[in-house]
C-alpha positions as a LaTeX table, in Angstrom:
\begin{tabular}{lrrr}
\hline
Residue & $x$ (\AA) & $y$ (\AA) & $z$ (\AA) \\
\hline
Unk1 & 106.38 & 118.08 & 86.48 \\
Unk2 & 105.09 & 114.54 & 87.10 \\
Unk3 & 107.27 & 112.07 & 89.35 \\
Unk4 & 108.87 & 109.09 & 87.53 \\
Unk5 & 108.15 & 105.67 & 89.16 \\
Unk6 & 109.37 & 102.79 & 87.57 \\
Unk7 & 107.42 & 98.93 & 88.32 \\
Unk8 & 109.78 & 96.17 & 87.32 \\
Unk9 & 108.20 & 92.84 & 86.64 \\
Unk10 & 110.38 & 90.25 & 87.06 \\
Unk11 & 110.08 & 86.05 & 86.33 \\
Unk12 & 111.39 & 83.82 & 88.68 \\
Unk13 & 114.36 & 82.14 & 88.20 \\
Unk14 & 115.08 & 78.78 & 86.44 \\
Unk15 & 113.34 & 75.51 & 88.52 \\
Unk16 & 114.35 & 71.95 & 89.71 \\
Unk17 & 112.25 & 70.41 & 87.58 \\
Unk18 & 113.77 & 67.09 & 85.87 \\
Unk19 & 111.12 & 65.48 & 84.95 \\
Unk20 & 109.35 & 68.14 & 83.03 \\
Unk21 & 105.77 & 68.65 & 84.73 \\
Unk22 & 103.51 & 71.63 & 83.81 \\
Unk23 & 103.94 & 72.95 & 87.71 \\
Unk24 & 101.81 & 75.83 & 87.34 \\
Unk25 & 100.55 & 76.55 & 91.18 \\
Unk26 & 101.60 & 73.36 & 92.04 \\
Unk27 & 103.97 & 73.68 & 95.70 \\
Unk28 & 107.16 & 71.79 & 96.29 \\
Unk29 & 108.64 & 73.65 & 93.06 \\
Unk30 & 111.80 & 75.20 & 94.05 \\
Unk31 & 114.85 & 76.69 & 91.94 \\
Unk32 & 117.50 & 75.05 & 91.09 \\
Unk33 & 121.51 & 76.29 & 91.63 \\
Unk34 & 121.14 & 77.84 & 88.35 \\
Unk35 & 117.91 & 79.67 & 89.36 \\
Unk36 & 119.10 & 80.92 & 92.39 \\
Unk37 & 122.44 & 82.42 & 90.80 \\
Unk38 & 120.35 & 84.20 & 88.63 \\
Unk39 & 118.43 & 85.89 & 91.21 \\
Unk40 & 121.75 & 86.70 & 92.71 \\
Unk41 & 122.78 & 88.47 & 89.38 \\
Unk42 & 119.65 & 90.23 & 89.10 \\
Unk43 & 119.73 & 91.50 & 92.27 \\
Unk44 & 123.20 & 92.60 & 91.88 \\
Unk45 & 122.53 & 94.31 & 88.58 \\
Unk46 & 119.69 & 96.07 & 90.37 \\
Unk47 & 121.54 & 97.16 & 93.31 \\
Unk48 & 122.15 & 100.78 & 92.71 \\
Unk49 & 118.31 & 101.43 & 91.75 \\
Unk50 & 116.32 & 103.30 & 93.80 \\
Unk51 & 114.06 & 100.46 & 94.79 \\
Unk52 & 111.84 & 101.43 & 97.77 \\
Unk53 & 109.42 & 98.28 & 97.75 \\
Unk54 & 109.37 & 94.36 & 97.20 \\
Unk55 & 106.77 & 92.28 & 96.12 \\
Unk56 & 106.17 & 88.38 & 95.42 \\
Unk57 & 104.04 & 85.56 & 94.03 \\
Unk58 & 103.72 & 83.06 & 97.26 \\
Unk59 & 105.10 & 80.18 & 95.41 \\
Unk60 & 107.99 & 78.77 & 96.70 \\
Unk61 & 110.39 & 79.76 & 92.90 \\
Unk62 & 109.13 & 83.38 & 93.45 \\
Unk63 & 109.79 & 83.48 & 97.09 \\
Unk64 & 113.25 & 82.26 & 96.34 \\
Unk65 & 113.72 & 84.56 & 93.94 \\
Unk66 & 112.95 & 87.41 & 95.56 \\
Unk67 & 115.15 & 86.97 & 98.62 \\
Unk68 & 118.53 & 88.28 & 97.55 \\
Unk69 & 116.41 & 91.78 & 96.08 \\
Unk70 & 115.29 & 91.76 & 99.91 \\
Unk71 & 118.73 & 91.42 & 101.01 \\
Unk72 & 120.36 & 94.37 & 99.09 \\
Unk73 & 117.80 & 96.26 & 100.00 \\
Unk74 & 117.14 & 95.96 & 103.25 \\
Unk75 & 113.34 & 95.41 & 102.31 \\
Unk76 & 110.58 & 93.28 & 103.85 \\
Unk77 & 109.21 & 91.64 & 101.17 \\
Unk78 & 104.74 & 91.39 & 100.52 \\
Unk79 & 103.56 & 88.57 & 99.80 \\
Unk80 & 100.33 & 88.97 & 96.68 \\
Unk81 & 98.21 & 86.55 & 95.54 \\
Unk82 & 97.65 & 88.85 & 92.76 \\
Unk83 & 101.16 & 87.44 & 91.11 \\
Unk84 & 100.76 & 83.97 & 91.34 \\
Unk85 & 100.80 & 81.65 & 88.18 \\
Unk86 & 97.88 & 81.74 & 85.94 \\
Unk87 & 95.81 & 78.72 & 86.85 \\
Unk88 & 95.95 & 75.68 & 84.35 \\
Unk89 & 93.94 & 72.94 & 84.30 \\
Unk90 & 96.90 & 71.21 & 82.64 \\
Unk91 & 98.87 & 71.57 & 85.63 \\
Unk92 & 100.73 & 68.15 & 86.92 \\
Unk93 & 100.86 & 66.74 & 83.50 \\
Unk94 & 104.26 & 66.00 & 81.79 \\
Unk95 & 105.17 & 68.59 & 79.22 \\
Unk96 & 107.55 & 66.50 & 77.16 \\
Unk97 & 109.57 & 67.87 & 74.13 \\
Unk98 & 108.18 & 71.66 & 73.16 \\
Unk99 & 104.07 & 71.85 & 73.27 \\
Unk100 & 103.93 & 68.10 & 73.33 \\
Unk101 & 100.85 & 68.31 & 75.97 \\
Unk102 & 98.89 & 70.24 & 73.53 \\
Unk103 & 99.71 & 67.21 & 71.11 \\
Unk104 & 98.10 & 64.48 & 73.39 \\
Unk105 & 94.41 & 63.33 & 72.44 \\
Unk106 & 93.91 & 63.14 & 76.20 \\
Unk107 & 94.01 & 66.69 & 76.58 \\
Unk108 & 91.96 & 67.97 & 73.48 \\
Unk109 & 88.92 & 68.63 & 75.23 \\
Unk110 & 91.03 & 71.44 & 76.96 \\
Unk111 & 91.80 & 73.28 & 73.71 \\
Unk112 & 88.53 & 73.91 & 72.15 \\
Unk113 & 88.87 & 78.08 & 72.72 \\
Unk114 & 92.77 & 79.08 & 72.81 \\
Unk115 & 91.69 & 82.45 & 72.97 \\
Unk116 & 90.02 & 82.45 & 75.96 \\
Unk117 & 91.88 & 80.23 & 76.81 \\
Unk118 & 89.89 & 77.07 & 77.66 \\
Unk119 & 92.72 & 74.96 & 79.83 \\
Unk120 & 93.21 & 77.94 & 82.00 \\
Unk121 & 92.48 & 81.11 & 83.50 \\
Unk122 & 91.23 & 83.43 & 81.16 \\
Unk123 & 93.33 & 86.67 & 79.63 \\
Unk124 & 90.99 & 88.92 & 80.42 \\
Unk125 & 90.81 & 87.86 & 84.51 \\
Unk126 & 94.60 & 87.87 & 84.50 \\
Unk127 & 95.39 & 91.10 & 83.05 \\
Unk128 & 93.06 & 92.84 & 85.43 \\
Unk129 & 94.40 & 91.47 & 88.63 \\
Unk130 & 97.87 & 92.18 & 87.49 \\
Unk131 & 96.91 & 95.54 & 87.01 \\
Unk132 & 95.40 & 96.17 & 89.93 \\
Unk133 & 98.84 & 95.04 & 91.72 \\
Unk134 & 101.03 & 97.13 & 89.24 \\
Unk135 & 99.02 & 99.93 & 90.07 \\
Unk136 & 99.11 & 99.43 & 94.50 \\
Unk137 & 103.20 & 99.02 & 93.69 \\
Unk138 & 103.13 & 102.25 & 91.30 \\
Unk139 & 101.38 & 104.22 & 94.43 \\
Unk140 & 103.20 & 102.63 & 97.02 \\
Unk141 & 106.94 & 102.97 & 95.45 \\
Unk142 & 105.93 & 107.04 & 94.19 \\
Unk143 & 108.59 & 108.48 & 92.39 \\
Unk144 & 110.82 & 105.49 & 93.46 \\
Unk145 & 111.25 & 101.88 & 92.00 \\
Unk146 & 109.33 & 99.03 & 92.81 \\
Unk147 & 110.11 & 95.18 & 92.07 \\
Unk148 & 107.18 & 92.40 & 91.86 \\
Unk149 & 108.48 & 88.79 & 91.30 \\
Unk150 & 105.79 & 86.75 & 89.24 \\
Unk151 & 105.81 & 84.48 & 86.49 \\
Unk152 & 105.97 & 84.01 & 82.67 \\
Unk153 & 101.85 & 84.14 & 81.61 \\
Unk154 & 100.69 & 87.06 & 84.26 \\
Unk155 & 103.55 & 89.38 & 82.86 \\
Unk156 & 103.42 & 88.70 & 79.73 \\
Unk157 & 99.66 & 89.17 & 79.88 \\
Unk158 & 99.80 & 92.60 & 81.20 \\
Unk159 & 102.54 & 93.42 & 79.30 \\
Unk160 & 100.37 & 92.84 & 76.27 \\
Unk161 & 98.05 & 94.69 & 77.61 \\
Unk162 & 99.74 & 98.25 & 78.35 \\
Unk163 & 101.14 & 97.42 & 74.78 \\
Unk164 & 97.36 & 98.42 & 73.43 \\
Unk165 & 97.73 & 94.92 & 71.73 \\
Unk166 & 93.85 & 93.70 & 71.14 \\
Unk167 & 94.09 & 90.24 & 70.22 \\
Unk168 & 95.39 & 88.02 & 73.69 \\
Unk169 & 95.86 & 84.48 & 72.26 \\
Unk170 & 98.86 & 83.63 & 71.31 \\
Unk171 & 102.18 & 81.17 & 70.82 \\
Unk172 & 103.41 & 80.80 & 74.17 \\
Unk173 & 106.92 & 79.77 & 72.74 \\
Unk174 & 106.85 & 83.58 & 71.58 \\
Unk175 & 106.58 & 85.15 & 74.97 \\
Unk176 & 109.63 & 87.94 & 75.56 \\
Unk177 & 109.87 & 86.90 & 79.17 \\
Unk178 & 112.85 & 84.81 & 80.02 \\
Unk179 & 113.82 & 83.22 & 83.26 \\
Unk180 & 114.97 & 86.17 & 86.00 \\
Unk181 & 114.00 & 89.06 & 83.33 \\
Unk182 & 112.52 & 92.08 & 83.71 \\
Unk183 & 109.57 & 94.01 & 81.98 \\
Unk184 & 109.68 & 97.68 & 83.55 \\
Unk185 & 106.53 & 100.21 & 83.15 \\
Unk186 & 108.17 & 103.66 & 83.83 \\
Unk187 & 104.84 & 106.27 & 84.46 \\
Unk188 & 105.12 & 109.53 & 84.85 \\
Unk189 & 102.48 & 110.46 & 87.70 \\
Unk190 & 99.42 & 107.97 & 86.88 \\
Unk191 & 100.87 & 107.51 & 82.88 \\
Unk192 & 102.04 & 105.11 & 81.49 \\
Unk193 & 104.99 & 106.47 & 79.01 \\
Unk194 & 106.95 & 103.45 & 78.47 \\
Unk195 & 107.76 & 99.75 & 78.56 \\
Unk196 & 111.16 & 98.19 & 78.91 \\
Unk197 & 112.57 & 94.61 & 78.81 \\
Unk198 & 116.02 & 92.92 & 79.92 \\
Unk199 & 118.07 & 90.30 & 80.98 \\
Unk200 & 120.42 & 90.67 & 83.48 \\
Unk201 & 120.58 & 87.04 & 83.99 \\
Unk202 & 120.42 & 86.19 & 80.06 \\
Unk203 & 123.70 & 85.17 & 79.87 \\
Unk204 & 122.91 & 81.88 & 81.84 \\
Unk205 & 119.93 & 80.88 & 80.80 \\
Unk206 & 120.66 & 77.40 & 79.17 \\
Unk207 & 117.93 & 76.87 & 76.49 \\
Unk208 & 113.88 & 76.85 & 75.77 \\
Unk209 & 112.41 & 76.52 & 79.04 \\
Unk210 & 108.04 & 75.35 & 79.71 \\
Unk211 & 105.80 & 77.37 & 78.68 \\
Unk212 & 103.68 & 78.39 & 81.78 \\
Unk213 & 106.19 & 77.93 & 84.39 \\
\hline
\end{tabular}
């Protein structure tokens, strides 16, 4: 019989982010008390899993993140570029209230493909370097658990993805990946047999957060 191993992707925590900038890859983005209590309850909630490897986005909210899984279990924790935010050329640009930087005439020339899409890195390019990370953690963490801190867009991506779903665009206000979730692949051997969501840390989340962040 095949070994189970189980790859939980999980989103940062909530950020310190007042002003409401698109932060993307941008550093100096760090969580704020709220964040950091939720990666204390996930990492609580996780604590009795049989996780046997760590793994983070280098931005600073990830890092952060991550740190309290590394301290229940004992874990050094690698850093992969392969995690990191999807790039955005809309990065450093106020947000507003909901999508209001896709309403501003200074960004149209941005938005003439969203299914590629043309203000950022495209689907395609994300999906396959998230995969090639879920599948080093899936050898790596054999017939274990592994955890891989990233962000909203790159798991949602290759979420979609495993899902068989064929069309990529798509209403980022209709992502299922909340602040501190997880998504969890569970393979047997090399095969994929399921996909999982939760929120440990649901219960504080306070409201809609940016898309992209």
């Amino acid at each position: 019989m095949a070994e189970t191993t189980v790859v939980h992707l999980m989103r940062h925590g909530e950020v310190h982010n007042p002003q409401g900038i698109l932060y993307g890859r941008l550093p100096g983005y760090h969580l704020s008390d709220t964040g950091r209590q939720m990666a204390d309850v996930v990492a609580k909630a996780v604590a009795a899993r049989d996780v046997v490897a760590l793994y983070s986005s280098p931005l600073e909210r990830a890092q952060e993140t991550v740190a309290p899984l590394a301290a229940t279990f004992g874990l050094e924790v690698v850093l992969d570029d392969r995690l990191i935010e999807a790039g955005n050329m809309l990065e450093g640009r106020m947000i507003g209230q909901g999508l209001g930087v896709f309403r501003n005439p200074r960004n149209y020339r941005y938005f003439w493909n969203p299914m590629r899409p043309s203000w950022g890195e495209p689907y395609p390019v994300i999906i396959q370097r998230m995969r090639a990370i879920v599948d080093d953690a899936r050898r790596a963490a054999r017939g274990h658990e592994a955890i891989l801190v990233s962000h909203q867009l790159p798991i949602w991506a290759i979420r979609m993805a495993a899902e068989g779903r064929r069309r990529l665009w798509h209403d980022p206000r209709r992502r299922q990946c909340g602040l501190a979730s997880l998504t969890t692949f569970t393979f047997e051997g090399d095969r994929l047999v399921s996909v999982g969501y939760s929120e440990p840390a649901g219960s504080l989340v306070k409201g809609p957060t940016i898309p992209g962040a």
